[in-house]
Amino acid sequence: MSAGSKVVPLVRRDEADHLAQVPHAGATLTYDVILPRQNEACPVFTFAARASDIERFARIERAGRSAEGALSGFQRPQIASHINDIKDYLEKPEAILPNAIIVGFIGGVSLERTGPGLGRLTIDIDGKTAAWIVDGQQRFTALTKLVDRDFEVVVSGFLCGSIEELHRQFILINSTRPLPKALVYELLPRLSHLPARMSSRSQAALLTEALNYRADSSLRGMIRQQTNPRGTIRDTVLQKLIMNSISDGALRLYSGDDALVLERGARLISEFFHAVRHVFAKDWEGHTPKSSRLVHGTGIVALGYAMEFIHSVDGAMDREAFAAGLRPLVGNTAWTDGHWRFGDETRPWNGLQNVPSDLRMLSLHLTGILVRARNGERADDVGIAADSRAQDSLPLLRTLAATPERR
């Protein structure tokens, strides 16, 4: 090592079992790199490499889940048409590819500074993967499909001290690109030190994951995520219900405590939707958002306000209590057929859309029926007094009622 050079530490020993480290022995690849001074804890560098060599040390790990629901990977699915378009272009003699492939390294590499702005990167390829492609997966996949042509491309790399840091950099790098929001939300629970705007979403995503994969959950397998595309209820919809509750509802006491949210919040919401599935069985089982507004975004979030009301007024915690609280709604909804009657306005059953004004109207309609039932009034007795009583009993409804109507 030359005078003034520096070996950058790559990983803490206590994380060794969780990282794809490579023993420093055997075959290596060495590159002279441009090494700007940015962040010594996460150094950044650039070099040129053949696609066939990148394939030897880097991999694409797409987001997926194990049978137990454990999340792994972070990349979106391949887009075959996009890859084929890039491949067709790269096969032309005049093709160039100025866009860099961004690679995050975890272990199995060493980096030394050899001069101002320059360095040398040594990659041990005699073992497990040392790096993950963070951006440019479609371009890289197209490169690997080329026949009789081995492009040399620009690689922008960075060294991370942990898998968590790699995931954080992945989200930050892709935050201004068309990365699916749902995938970002699935990854959030694995990170710490998030911006405030992401913290509540992270807790909601954590609880959504539990509801989708716990064996005793009434919503097990029913939530559609990037890693569970066969689900019926969109994960972002359930996250909205949860964030409402954390903000000013039943879960607000557990805000900031992931353990309590997972223990008590998951049970409360699971018990509530067990009751919903029982009370409105014909409108739930076998339906999709197109065939039933009960499993539609508007219906799910509006039912969240009903859950808050029943929990707040009746103290409901289990499925039996929630089912009893929901029964006044039977015969007064139009989840799959008929018409909704909102005072002087009538809508066909599928006339409710996932827009703020419709959500507000349905939420106040459902909670208004529950209030009137508790006061011995008919469900179709519409009046400001009933709505006011609902709002007085639940701060969350006061916030909803005060929200200006808009589309």
mmCIF file of C-alpha atoms in Angstrom:
data_model
loop_
_atom_site.group_PDB
_atom_site.id
_atom_site.type_symbol
_atom_site.label_atom_id
_atom_site.label_comp_id
_atom_site.label_asym_id
_atom_site.label_seq_id
_atom_site.Cartn_x
_atom_site.Cartn_y
_atom_site.Cartn_z
ATOM 1 C CA MET A 1 0.000 0.000 0.000
ATOM 2 C CA SER A 2 1.354 3.401 -0.963
ATOM 3 C CA ALA A 3 1.894 6.168 1.558
ATOM 4 C CA GLY A 4 -1.294 8.018 2.321
ATOM 5 C CA SER A 5 -3.507 5.221 1.027
ATOM 6 C CA LYS A 6 -6.403 4.037 3.104
ATOM 7 C CA VAL A 7 -8.339 0.799 3.413
ATOM 8 C CA VAL A 8 -12.001 1.528 3.987
ATOM 9 C CA PRO A 9 -13.682 -0.717 6.582
ATOM 10 C CA LEU A 10 -16.677 -2.407 5.010
ATOM 11 C CA VAL A 11 -18.770 -4.119 7.645
ATOM 12 C CA ARG A 12 -19.197 -4.539 11.371
ATOM 13 C CA ARG A 13 -18.337 -7.995 12.694
ATOM 14 C CA ASP A 14 -21.674 -8.348 14.493
ATOM 15 C CA GLU A 15 -23.473 -8.188 11.153
ATOM 16 C CA ALA A 16 -21.336 -10.787 9.443
ATOM 17 C CA ASP A 17 -24.025 -13.468 9.549
ATOM 18 C CA HIS A 18 -26.467 -11.247 7.708
ATOM 19 C CA LEU A 19 -24.234 -10.076 4.875
ATOM 20 C CA ALA A 20 -23.081 -11.755 1.700
ATOM 21 C CA GLN A 21 -19.385 -11.507 2.458
ATOM 22 C CA VAL A 22 -16.689 -13.106 0.388
ATOM 23 C CA PRO A 23 -13.435 -14.545 1.769
ATOM 24 C CA HIS A 24 -10.413 -12.593 0.573
ATOM 25 C CA ALA A 25 -8.702 -15.419 -1.219
ATOM 26 C CA GLY A 26 -8.500 -16.696 -4.774
ATOM 27 C CA ALA A 27 -9.592 -14.850 -7.927
ATOM 28 C CA THR A 28 -9.932 -11.084 -7.835
ATOM 29 C CA LEU A 29 -10.807 -8.229 -10.157
ATOM 30 C CA THR A 30 -8.935 -4.958 -9.766
ATOM 31 C CA TYR A 31 -10.014 -1.579 -11.086
ATOM 32 C CA ASP A 32 -8.512 1.889 -11.006
ATOM 33 C CA VAL A 33 -11.331 4.140 -9.846
ATOM 34 C CA ILE A 34 -12.236 7.781 -9.566
ATOM 35 C CA LEU A 35 -12.624 8.304 -5.824
ATOM 36 C CA PRO A 36 -14.147 11.680 -4.911
ATOM 37 C CA ARG A 37 -14.181 12.820 -1.300
ATOM 38 C CA GLN A 38 -17.794 12.659 -0.163
ATOM 39 C CA ASN A 39 -18.721 10.450 2.764
ATOM 40 C CA GLU A 40 -15.889 8.414 4.302
ATOM 41 C CA ALA A 41 -18.415 6.109 5.959
ATOM 42 C CA CYS A 42 -19.997 5.323 2.592
ATOM 43 C CA PRO A 43 -17.371 6.066 -0.082
ATOM 44 C CA VAL A 44 -18.433 6.547 -3.692
ATOM 45 C CA PHE A 45 -16.340 5.658 -6.737
ATOM 46 C CA THR A 46 -16.613 5.198 -10.503
ATOM 47 C CA PHE A 47 -14.930 2.803 -12.895
ATOM 48 C CA ALA A 48 -15.404 1.080 -16.255
ATOM 49 C CA ALA A 49 -16.080 -2.655 -16.485
ATOM 50 C CA ARG A 50 -17.273 -5.189 -18.998
ATOM 51 C CA ALA A 51 -20.818 -6.452 -18.520
ATOM 52 C CA SER A 52 -19.532 -10.022 -18.291
ATOM 53 C CA ASP A 53 -17.266 -9.036 -15.377
ATOM 54 C CA ILE A 54 -20.025 -7.139 -13.558
ATOM 55 C CA GLU A 55 -22.054 -10.325 -13.760
ATOM 56 C CA ARG A 56 -19.272 -12.117 -11.849
ATOM 57 C CA PHE A 57 -19.520 -9.941 -8.743
ATOM 58 C CA ALA A 58 -22.938 -8.226 -8.770
ATOM 59 C CA ARG A 59 -26.451 -9.552 -8.761
ATOM 60 C CA ILE A 60 -30.035 -8.386 -8.986
ATOM 61 C CA GLU A 61 -32.164 -9.364 -5.987
ATOM 62 C CA ARG A 62 -35.839 -8.823 -6.626
ATOM 63 C CA ALA A 63 -38.290 -8.228 -3.813
ATOM 64 C CA GLY A 64 -40.018 -11.367 -2.613
ATOM 65 C CA ARG A 65 -41.149 -13.199 0.486
ATOM 66 C CA SER A 66 -40.528 -16.594 1.983
ATOM 67 C CA ALA A 67 -43.320 -18.991 2.904
ATOM 68 C CA GLU A 68 -43.230 -17.433 6.396
ATOM 69 C CA GLY A 69 -43.667 -13.936 4.973
ATOM 70 C CA ALA A 70 -40.087 -12.714 5.509
ATOM 71 C CA LEU A 71 -39.171 -9.986 3.035
ATOM 72 C CA SER A 72 -35.996 -10.301 0.973
ATOM 73 C CA GLY A 73 -34.571 -8.272 -1.884
ATOM 74 C CA PHE A 74 -35.685 -4.876 -3.061
ATOM 75 C CA GLN A 75 -35.780 -4.632 -6.869
ATOM 76 C CA ARG A 76 -39.012 -4.388 -8.828
ATOM 77 C CA PRO A 77 -39.933 -7.159 -11.325
ATOM 78 C CA GLN A 78 -38.348 -7.225 -14.752
ATOM 79 C CA ILE A 79 -40.086 -5.314 -17.537
ATOM 80 C CA ALA A 80 -39.576 -7.622 -20.507
ATOM 81 C CA SER A 81 -40.600 -5.128 -23.176
ATOM 82 C CA HIS A 82 -38.229 -2.491 -21.763
ATOM 83 C CA ILE A 83 -35.334 -4.950 -21.625
ATOM 84 C CA ASN A 84 -35.945 -6.096 -25.209
ATOM 85 C CA ASP A 85 -36.047 -2.500 -26.444
ATOM 86 C CA ILE A 86 -32.687 -1.769 -24.793
ATOM 87 C CA LYS A 87 -31.199 -4.997 -26.161
ATOM 88 C CA ASP A 88 -32.374 -4.202 -29.710
ATOM 89 C CA TYR A 89 -30.711 -0.791 -29.477
ATOM 90 C CA LEU A 90 -27.448 -2.097 -28.001
ATOM 91 C CA GLU A 91 -27.098 -4.573 -30.844
ATOM 92 C CA LYS A 92 -26.676 -1.693 -33.297
ATOM 93 C CA PRO A 93 -23.055 -0.823 -34.204
ATOM 94 C CA GLU A 94 -23.576 2.848 -33.324
ATOM 95 C CA ALA A 95 -25.071 2.148 -29.890
ATOM 96 C CA ILE A 96 -23.684 3.815 -26.762
ATOM 97 C CA LEU A 97 -24.690 3.464 -23.115
ATOM 98 C CA PRO A 98 -23.641 6.544 -21.113
ATOM 99 C CA ASN A 99 -25.926 5.729 -18.182
ATOM 100 C CA ALA A 100 -24.062 4.203 -15.260
ATOM 101 C CA ILE A 101 -24.962 0.941 -13.543
ATOM 102 C CA ILE A 102 -25.124 1.711 -9.812
ATOM 103 C CA VAL A 103 -23.756 -1.051 -7.600
ATOM 104 C CA GLY A 104 -23.811 -1.248 -3.802
ATOM 105 C CA PHE A 105 -20.972 -3.291 -2.255
ATOM 106 C CA ILE A 106 -21.326 -4.954 1.160
ATOM 107 C CA GLY A 107 -18.322 -7.218 1.566
ATOM 108 C CA GLY A 108 -15.571 -8.999 -0.282
ATOM 109 C CA VAL A 109 -13.880 -5.831 -1.524
ATOM 110 C CA SER A 110 -11.115 -3.490 -0.472
ATOM 111 C CA LEU A 111 -10.578 0.111 -1.508
ATOM 112 C CA GLU A 112 -7.405 2.165 -1.208
ATOM 113 C CA ARG A 113 -6.755 5.779 -2.112
ATOM 114 C CA THR A 114 -3.808 6.047 -4.515
ATOM 115 C CA GLY A 115 -3.811 9.782 -5.142
ATOM 116 C CA PRO A 116 -5.988 12.897 -5.197
ATOM 117 C CA GLY A 117 -9.385 11.763 -6.454
ATOM 118 C CA LEU A 118 -8.052 8.336 -7.424
ATOM 119 C CA GLY A 119 -8.132 4.883 -5.897
ATOM 120 C CA ARG A 120 -7.893 1.160 -6.498
ATOM 121 C CA LEU A 121 -10.776 -1.284 -5.956
ATOM 122 C CA THR A 122 -10.111 -4.990 -5.497
ATOM 123 C CA ILE A 123 -13.070 -7.364 -5.689
ATOM 124 C CA ASP A 124 -12.798 -10.940 -4.444
ATOM 125 C CA ILE A 125 -14.964 -13.029 -6.782
ATOM 126 C CA ASP A 126 -14.025 -16.422 -5.369
ATOM 127 C CA GLY A 127 -17.163 -16.984 -3.279
ATOM 128 C CA LYS A 128 -20.532 -15.406 -2.633
ATOM 129 C CA THR A 129 -21.850 -12.257 -4.261
ATOM 130 C CA ALA A 130 -20.148 -9.096 -3.043
ATOM 131 C CA ALA A 131 -22.512 -6.536 -4.534
ATOM 132 C CA TRP A 132 -26.060 -5.747 -5.534
ATOM 133 C CA ILE A 133 -27.278 -3.694 -8.485
ATOM 134 C CA VAL A 134 -29.154 -0.740 -7.017
ATOM 135 C CA ASP A 135 -30.092 1.083 -10.226
ATOM 136 C CA GLY A 136 -29.945 0.042 -13.874
ATOM 137 C CA GLN A 137 -31.264 -3.499 -13.568
ATOM 138 C CA GLN A 138 -33.149 -3.332 -16.883
ATOM 139 C CA ARG A 139 -30.061 -2.011 -18.721
ATOM 140 C CA PHE A 140 -27.821 -4.601 -17.119
ATOM 141 C CA THR A 141 -30.208 -7.472 -17.933
ATOM 142 C CA ALA A 142 -30.280 -6.307 -21.555
ATOM 143 C CA LEU A 143 -26.463 -6.241 -21.606
ATOM 144 C CA THR A 144 -26.279 -9.843 -20.411
ATOM 145 C CA LYS A 145 -28.500 -10.946 -23.313
ATOM 146 C CA LEU A 146 -26.189 -9.577 -26.009
ATOM 147 C CA VAL A 147 -24.474 -12.164 -28.213
ATOM 148 C CA ASP A 148 -20.936 -11.618 -29.555
ATOM 149 C CA ARG A 149 -20.695 -8.196 -27.967
ATOM 150 C CA ASP A 150 -19.298 -7.381 -24.549
ATOM 151 C CA PHE A 151 -19.978 -3.750 -23.692
ATOM 152 C CA GLU A 152 -17.719 -1.899 -21.319
ATOM 153 C CA VAL A 153 -19.955 0.325 -19.208
ATOM 154 C CA VAL A 154 -19.619 2.913 -16.494
ATOM 155 C CA VAL A 155 -20.162 1.601 -12.963
ATOM 156 C CA SER A 156 -20.893 3.944 -10.073
ATOM 157 C CA GLY A 157 -20.294 2.108 -6.840
ATOM 158 C CA PHE A 158 -20.527 2.734 -3.120
ATOM 159 C CA LEU A 159 -19.510 0.777 -0.026
ATOM 160 C CA CYS A 160 -22.036 0.090 2.712
ATOM 161 C CA GLY A 161 -21.498 -1.083 6.263
ATOM 162 C CA SER A 162 -24.783 -2.990 6.471
ATOM 163 C CA ILE A 163 -27.725 -4.352 4.534
ATOM 164 C CA GLU A 164 -29.901 -1.662 6.126
ATOM 165 C CA GLU A 165 -27.669 1.060 4.694
ATOM 166 C CA LEU A 166 -27.840 -0.575 1.267
ATOM 167 C CA HIS A 167 -31.638 -0.545 1.403
ATOM 168 C CA ARG A 168 -31.649 3.075 2.577
ATOM 169 C CA GLN A 169 -29.444 4.134 -0.324
ATOM 170 C CA PHE A 170 -31.650 2.156 -2.728
ATOM 171 C CA ILE A 171 -34.728 4.084 -1.609
ATOM 172 C CA LEU A 172 -32.993 7.458 -1.696
ATOM 173 C CA ILE A 173 -31.464 6.823 -5.139
ATOM 174 C CA ASN A 174 -34.820 5.735 -6.559
ATOM 175 C CA SER A 175 -37.020 8.277 -4.758
ATOM 176 C CA THR A 176 -37.113 10.579 -7.784
ATOM 177 C CA ARG A 177 -37.606 7.743 -10.255
ATOM 178 C CA PRO A 178 -40.827 5.857 -11.019
ATOM 179 C CA LEU A 179 -40.188 3.277 -8.309
ATOM 180 C CA PRO A 180 -43.527 1.792 -7.151
ATOM 181 C CA LYS A 181 -44.555 3.506 -3.921
ATOM 182 C CA ALA A 182 -45.938 0.239 -2.605
ATOM 183 C CA LEU A 183 -42.482 -1.349 -2.849
ATOM 184 C CA VAL A 184 -40.898 1.597 -1.033
ATOM 185 C CA TYR A 185 -43.505 1.236 1.739
ATOM 186 C CA GLU A 186 -42.779 -2.499 2.087
ATOM 187 C CA LEU A 187 -39.094 -1.748 2.609
ATOM 188 C CA LEU A 188 -39.593 1.054 5.150
ATOM 189 C CA PRO A 189 -40.100 -1.160 8.260
ATOM 190 C CA ARG A 190 -36.575 -2.532 7.810
ATOM 191 C CA LEU A 191 -34.993 0.893 8.207
ATOM 192 C CA SER A 192 -34.298 3.222 11.114
ATOM 193 C CA HIS A 193 -33.617 6.974 11.306
ATOM 194 C CA LEU A 194 -36.214 7.767 8.675
ATOM 195 C CA PRO A 195 -37.463 11.275 7.865
ATOM 196 C CA ALA A 196 -40.536 12.239 9.906
ATOM 197 C CA ARG A 197 -42.790 12.057 6.847
ATOM 198 C CA MET A 198 -41.901 8.366 6.442
ATOM 199 C CA SER A 199 -42.069 7.276 10.089
ATOM 200 C CA SER A 200 -45.859 6.888 10.374
ATOM 201 C CA ARG A 201 -45.963 5.155 7.009
ATOM 202 C CA SER A 202 -43.217 2.808 8.194
ATOM 203 C CA GLN A 203 -45.222 1.792 11.263
ATOM 204 C CA ALA A 204 -48.348 1.329 9.139
ATOM 205 C CA ALA A 205 -46.391 -0.812 6.663
ATOM 206 C CA LEU A 206 -45.040 -2.921 9.533
ATOM 207 C CA LEU A 207 -48.550 -3.605 10.820
ATOM 208 C CA THR A 208 -49.854 -4.279 7.295
ATOM 209 C CA GLU A 209 -47.125 -6.872 6.822
ATOM 210 C CA ALA A 210 -48.108 -8.585 10.084
ATOM 211 C CA LEU A 211 -51.779 -8.648 9.098
ATOM 212 C CA ASN A 212 -50.914 -10.175 5.740
ATOM 213 C CA TYR A 213 -48.631 -12.947 6.959
ATOM 214 C CA ARG A 214 -49.527 -13.923 10.506
ATOM 215 C CA ALA A 215 -51.257 -17.266 10.656
ATOM 216 C CA ASP A 216 -54.031 -16.015 12.969
ATOM 217 C CA SER A 217 -54.837 -12.859 10.968
ATOM 218 C CA SER A 218 -58.281 -12.501 9.417
ATOM 219 C CA LEU A 219 -56.591 -10.723 6.486
ATOM 220 C CA ARG A 220 -53.852 -13.312 5.917
ATOM 221 C CA GLY A 221 -52.872 -13.356 2.242
ATOM 222 C CA MET A 222 -55.613 -10.897 1.290
ATOM 223 C CA ILE A 223 -53.506 -7.722 1.124
ATOM 224 C CA ARG A 224 -52.059 -6.933 -2.284
ATOM 225 C CA GLN A 225 -48.392 -5.966 -2.049
ATOM 226 C CA GLN A 226 -45.521 -5.885 -4.514
ATOM 227 C CA THR A 227 -44.510 -9.218 -3.008
ATOM 228 C CA ASN A 228 -48.092 -10.550 -2.885
ATOM 229 C CA PRO A 229 -49.729 -9.456 -6.166
ATOM 230 C CA ARG A 230 -52.605 -11.921 -5.736
ATOM 231 C CA GLY A 231 -54.044 -10.053 -2.774
ATOM 232 C CA THR A 232 -57.400 -8.273 -3.012
ATOM 233 C CA ILE A 233 -57.077 -5.263 -0.722
ATOM 234 C CA ARG A 234 -54.395 -2.747 -1.645
ATOM 235 C CA ASP A 235 -51.712 -2.368 1.019
ATOM 236 C CA THR A 236 -51.760 1.431 0.737
ATOM 237 C CA VAL A 237 -55.484 1.406 1.559
ATOM 238 C CA LEU A 238 -54.978 -0.557 4.778
ATOM 239 C CA GLN A 239 -51.997 1.636 5.624
ATOM 240 C CA LYS A 240 -54.258 4.692 5.379
ATOM 241 C CA LEU A 241 -56.702 3.111 7.847
ATOM 242 C CA ILE A 242 -53.817 2.359 10.207
ATOM 243 C CA MET A 243 -52.254 5.825 9.921
ATOM 244 C CA ASN A 244 -55.633 7.403 10.720
ATOM 245 C CA SER A 245 -55.830 5.273 13.851
ATOM 246 C CA ILE A 246 -52.252 6.009 14.890
ATOM 247 C CA SER A 247 -52.822 9.723 14.357
ATOM 248 C CA ASP A 248 -56.003 10.186 16.389
ATOM 249 C CA GLY A 249 -57.644 6.837 17.006
ATOM 250 C CA ALA A 250 -57.396 3.560 18.888
ATOM 251 C CA LEU A 251 -53.714 3.068 18.055
ATOM 252 C CA ARG A 252 -52.529 6.543 19.016
ATOM 253 C CA LEU A 253 -51.329 5.324 22.437
ATOM 254 C CA TYR A 254 -48.945 2.938 20.680
ATOM 255 C CA SER A 255 -47.517 5.464 18.238
ATOM 256 C CA GLY A 256 -43.752 5.127 18.146
ATOM 257 C CA ASP A 257 -43.745 1.711 19.827
ATOM 258 C CA ASP A 258 -43.521 -0.948 17.131
ATOM 259 C CA ALA A 259 -43.796 -3.817 19.612
ATOM 260 C CA LEU A 260 -47.123 -2.576 21.016
ATOM 261 C CA VAL A 261 -48.475 -1.783 17.559
ATOM 262 C CA LEU A 262 -47.652 -5.310 16.426
ATOM 263 C CA GLU A 263 -49.082 -6.922 19.565
ATOM 264 C CA ARG A 264 -52.245 -4.911 20.175
ATOM 265 C CA GLY A 265 -52.818 -3.115 16.896
ATOM 266 C CA ALA A 266 -52.633 -6.253 14.787
ATOM 267 C CA ARG A 267 -55.051 -8.052 17.090
ATOM 268 C CA LEU A 268 -57.558 -5.171 17.154
ATOM 269 C CA ILE A 269 -57.676 -4.751 13.371
ATOM 270 C CA SER A 270 -57.699 -8.490 12.729
ATOM 271 C CA GLU A 271 -60.601 -8.990 15.140
ATOM 272 C CA PHE A 272 -62.521 -6.127 13.526
ATOM 273 C CA PHE A 273 -62.165 -7.504 10.011
ATOM 274 C CA HIS A 274 -63.056 -10.974 11.234
ATOM 275 C CA ALA A 275 -66.350 -9.406 12.320
ATOM 276 C CA VAL A 276 -66.724 -7.581 8.995
ATOM 277 C CA ARG A 277 -66.221 -10.835 7.088
ATOM 278 C CA HIS A 278 -68.860 -12.517 9.254
ATOM 279 C CA VAL A 279 -71.492 -9.757 9.241
ATOM 280 C CA PHE A 280 -71.129 -8.993 5.511
ATOM 281 C CA ALA A 281 -70.115 -12.460 4.323
ATOM 282 C CA LYS A 282 -71.943 -12.325 0.989
ATOM 283 C CA ASP A 283 -70.382 -8.969 0.154
ATOM 284 C CA TRP A 284 -66.860 -10.071 1.121
ATOM 285 C CA GLU A 285 -66.141 -13.651 0.160
ATOM 286 C CA GLY A 286 -64.956 -14.099 -3.405
ATOM 287 C CA HIS A 287 -65.209 -10.404 -4.247
ATOM 288 C CA THR A 288 -62.777 -7.880 -5.661
ATOM 289 C CA PRO A 289 -62.867 -4.064 -5.489
ATOM 290 C CA LYS A 290 -64.711 -4.079 -8.827
ATOM 291 C CA SER A 291 -67.502 -6.325 -7.604
ATOM 292 C CA SER A 292 -67.873 -5.059 -4.019
ATOM 293 C CA ARG A 293 -67.324 -1.682 -2.429
ATOM 294 C CA LEU A 294 -66.724 -3.538 0.850
ATOM 295 C CA VAL A 295 -63.202 -4.520 -0.276
ATOM 296 C CA HIS A 296 -62.720 -1.324 -2.293
ATOM 297 C CA GLY A 297 -60.395 1.397 -1.004
ATOM 298 C CA THR A 298 -63.295 3.680 -0.089
ATOM 299 C CA GLY A 299 -65.111 0.949 1.804
ATOM 300 C CA ILE A 300 -62.066 -0.282 3.739
ATOM 301 C CA VAL A 301 -61.012 3.193 4.926
ATOM 302 C CA ALA A 302 -64.620 4.171 5.762
ATOM 303 C CA LEU A 303 -64.988 0.979 7.796
ATOM 304 C CA GLY A 304 -61.915 2.107 9.706
ATOM 305 C CA TYR A 305 -63.962 5.023 11.072
ATOM 306 C CA ALA A 306 -66.725 2.564 12.031
ATOM 307 C CA MET A 307 -64.104 0.457 13.842
ATOM 308 C CA GLU A 308 -62.898 3.528 15.729
ATOM 309 C CA PHE A 309 -66.454 4.459 16.713
ATOM 310 C CA ILE A 310 -67.374 0.972 17.968
ATOM 311 C CA HIS A 311 -64.101 0.684 19.872
ATOM 312 C CA SER A 312 -64.442 4.144 21.399
ATOM 313 C CA VAL A 313 -68.140 4.006 22.327
ATOM 314 C CA ASP A 314 -68.609 0.300 23.088
ATOM 315 C CA GLY A 315 -65.082 -0.586 24.142
ATOM 316 C CA ALA A 316 -65.035 -3.363 21.527
ATOM 317 C CA MET A 317 -61.807 -5.366 21.376
ATOM 318 C CA ASP A 318 -62.833 -8.769 19.987
ATOM 319 C CA ARG A 319 -64.788 -10.100 17.020
ATOM 320 C CA GLU A 320 -68.010 -10.701 18.949
ATOM 321 C CA ALA A 321 -68.168 -7.122 20.233
ATOM 322 C CA PHE A 322 -67.295 -5.701 16.817
ATOM 323 C CA ALA A 323 -69.912 -7.890 15.116
ATOM 324 C CA ALA A 324 -72.575 -6.640 17.533
ATOM 325 C CA GLY A 325 -71.529 -3.069 16.852
ATOM 326 C CA LEU A 326 -71.670 -3.553 13.071
ATOM 327 C CA ARG A 327 -75.155 -5.117 12.911
ATOM 328 C CA PRO A 328 -77.055 -1.806 12.653
ATOM 329 C CA LEU A 329 -75.385 -1.367 9.258
ATOM 330 C CA VAL A 330 -76.949 -4.562 7.875
ATOM 331 C CA GLY A 331 -79.667 -3.634 5.387
ATOM 332 C CA ASN A 332 -78.451 -0.051 5.221
ATOM 333 C CA THR A 333 -75.502 -0.526 2.873
ATOM 334 C CA ALA A 334 -75.148 -1.203 -0.839
ATOM 335 C CA TRP A 335 -71.772 -2.928 -1.057
ATOM 336 C CA THR A 336 -72.563 -5.093 -4.099
ATOM 337 C CA ASP A 337 -75.997 -4.010 -5.410
ATOM 338 C CA GLY A 338 -78.783 -1.477 -4.897
ATOM 339 C CA HIS A 339 -78.293 2.189 -4.103
ATOM 340 C CA TRP A 340 -76.635 4.289 -1.434
ATOM 341 C CA ARG A 341 -78.858 6.967 0.081
ATOM 342 C CA PHE A 342 -76.980 9.929 1.475
ATOM 343 C CA GLY A 343 -79.744 12.298 2.521
ATOM 344 C CA ASP A 344 -81.088 13.820 -0.685
ATOM 345 C CA GLU A 345 -78.404 12.189 -2.811
ATOM 346 C CA THR A 346 -78.687 8.676 -4.228
ATOM 347 C CA ARG A 347 -75.797 6.736 -5.730
ATOM 348 C CA PRO A 348 -75.679 3.314 -7.410
ATOM 349 C CA TRP A 349 -73.759 0.739 -5.378
ATOM 350 C CA ASN A 350 -70.632 1.170 -7.523
ATOM 351 C CA GLY A 351 -70.957 4.947 -7.754
ATOM 352 C CA LEU A 352 -68.535 5.513 -4.886
ATOM 353 C CA GLN A 353 -64.983 6.219 -5.986
ATOM 354 C CA ASN A 354 -61.706 6.397 -4.097
ATOM 355 C CA VAL A 355 -61.735 10.198 -3.819
ATOM 356 C CA PRO A 356 -61.770 12.328 -0.636
ATOM 357 C CA SER A 357 -65.358 13.563 -1.007
ATOM 358 C CA ASP A 358 -66.784 10.046 -1.420
ATOM 359 C CA LEU A 359 -64.696 8.700 1.448
ATOM 360 C CA ARG A 360 -65.886 11.507 3.701
ATOM 361 C CA MET A 361 -69.530 10.961 2.719
ATOM 362 C CA LEU A 362 -69.458 7.192 3.240
ATOM 363 C CA SER A 363 -67.569 7.419 6.544
ATOM 364 C CA LEU A 364 -70.042 9.912 8.033
ATOM 365 C CA HIS A 365 -72.934 7.858 6.634
ATOM 366 C CA LEU A 366 -71.783 4.645 8.341
ATOM 367 C CA THR A 367 -70.962 6.248 11.680
ATOM 368 C CA GLY A 368 -74.204 8.259 11.540
ATOM 369 C CA ILE A 369 -76.183 5.005 11.299
ATOM 370 C CA LEU A 370 -74.309 3.614 14.302
ATOM 371 C CA VAL A 371 -75.056 6.737 16.348
ATOM 372 C CA ARG A 372 -78.743 6.701 15.485
ATOM 373 C CA ALA A 373 -79.001 2.993 16.338
ATOM 374 C CA ARG A 374 -77.605 3.669 19.816
ATOM 375 C CA ASN A 375 -80.205 6.381 20.322
ATOM 376 C CA GLY A 376 -83.158 4.300 19.156
ATOM 377 C CA GLU A 377 -83.578 6.275 15.947
ATOM 378 C CA ARG A 378 -84.226 4.851 12.499
ATOM 379 C CA ALA A 379 -81.187 4.338 10.309
ATOM 380 C CA ASP A 380 -82.668 6.536 7.579
ATOM 381 C CA ASP A 381 -83.335 9.462 9.951
ATOM 382 C CA VAL A 382 -80.776 11.864 8.566
ATOM 383 C CA GLY A 383 -79.921 14.920 10.567
ATOM 384 C CA ILE A 384 -77.083 17.162 11.624
ATOM 385 C CA ALA A 385 -77.595 16.183 15.255
ATOM 386 C CA ALA A 386 -76.742 12.558 14.557
ATOM 387 C CA ASP A 387 -73.604 13.496 12.679
ATOM 388 C CA SER A 388 -72.611 15.855 15.497
ATOM 389 C CA ARG A 389 -73.002 13.122 18.088
ATOM 390 C CA ALA A 390 -70.741 10.854 16.033
ATOM 391 C CA GLN A 391 -68.149 13.575 15.794
ATOM 392 C CA ASP A 392 -68.329 14.380 19.514
ATOM 393 C CA SER A 393 -67.644 10.753 20.398
ATOM 394 C CA LEU A 394 -64.577 10.427 18.246
ATOM 395 C CA PRO A 395 -61.841 13.030 17.586
ATOM 396 C CA LEU A 396 -60.935 11.248 14.368
ATOM 397 C CA LEU A 397 -64.425 11.914 12.992
ATOM 398 C CA ARG A 398 -64.217 15.565 13.962
ATOM 399 C CA THR A 399 -61.086 15.808 11.859
ATOM 400 C CA LEU A 400 -62.830 14.086 8.962
ATOM 401 C CA ALA A 401 -65.938 16.275 9.213
ATOM 402 C CA ALA A 402 -63.811 19.409 9.278
ATOM 403 C CA THR A 403 -61.992 18.375 6.077
ATOM 404 C CA PRO A 404 -63.272 20.451 3.129
ATOM 405 C CA GLU A 405 -65.071 18.423 0.496
ATOM 406 C CA ARG A 406 -62.962 18.047 -2.640
ATOM 407 C CA ARG A 407 -62.412 15.636 -5.489
#
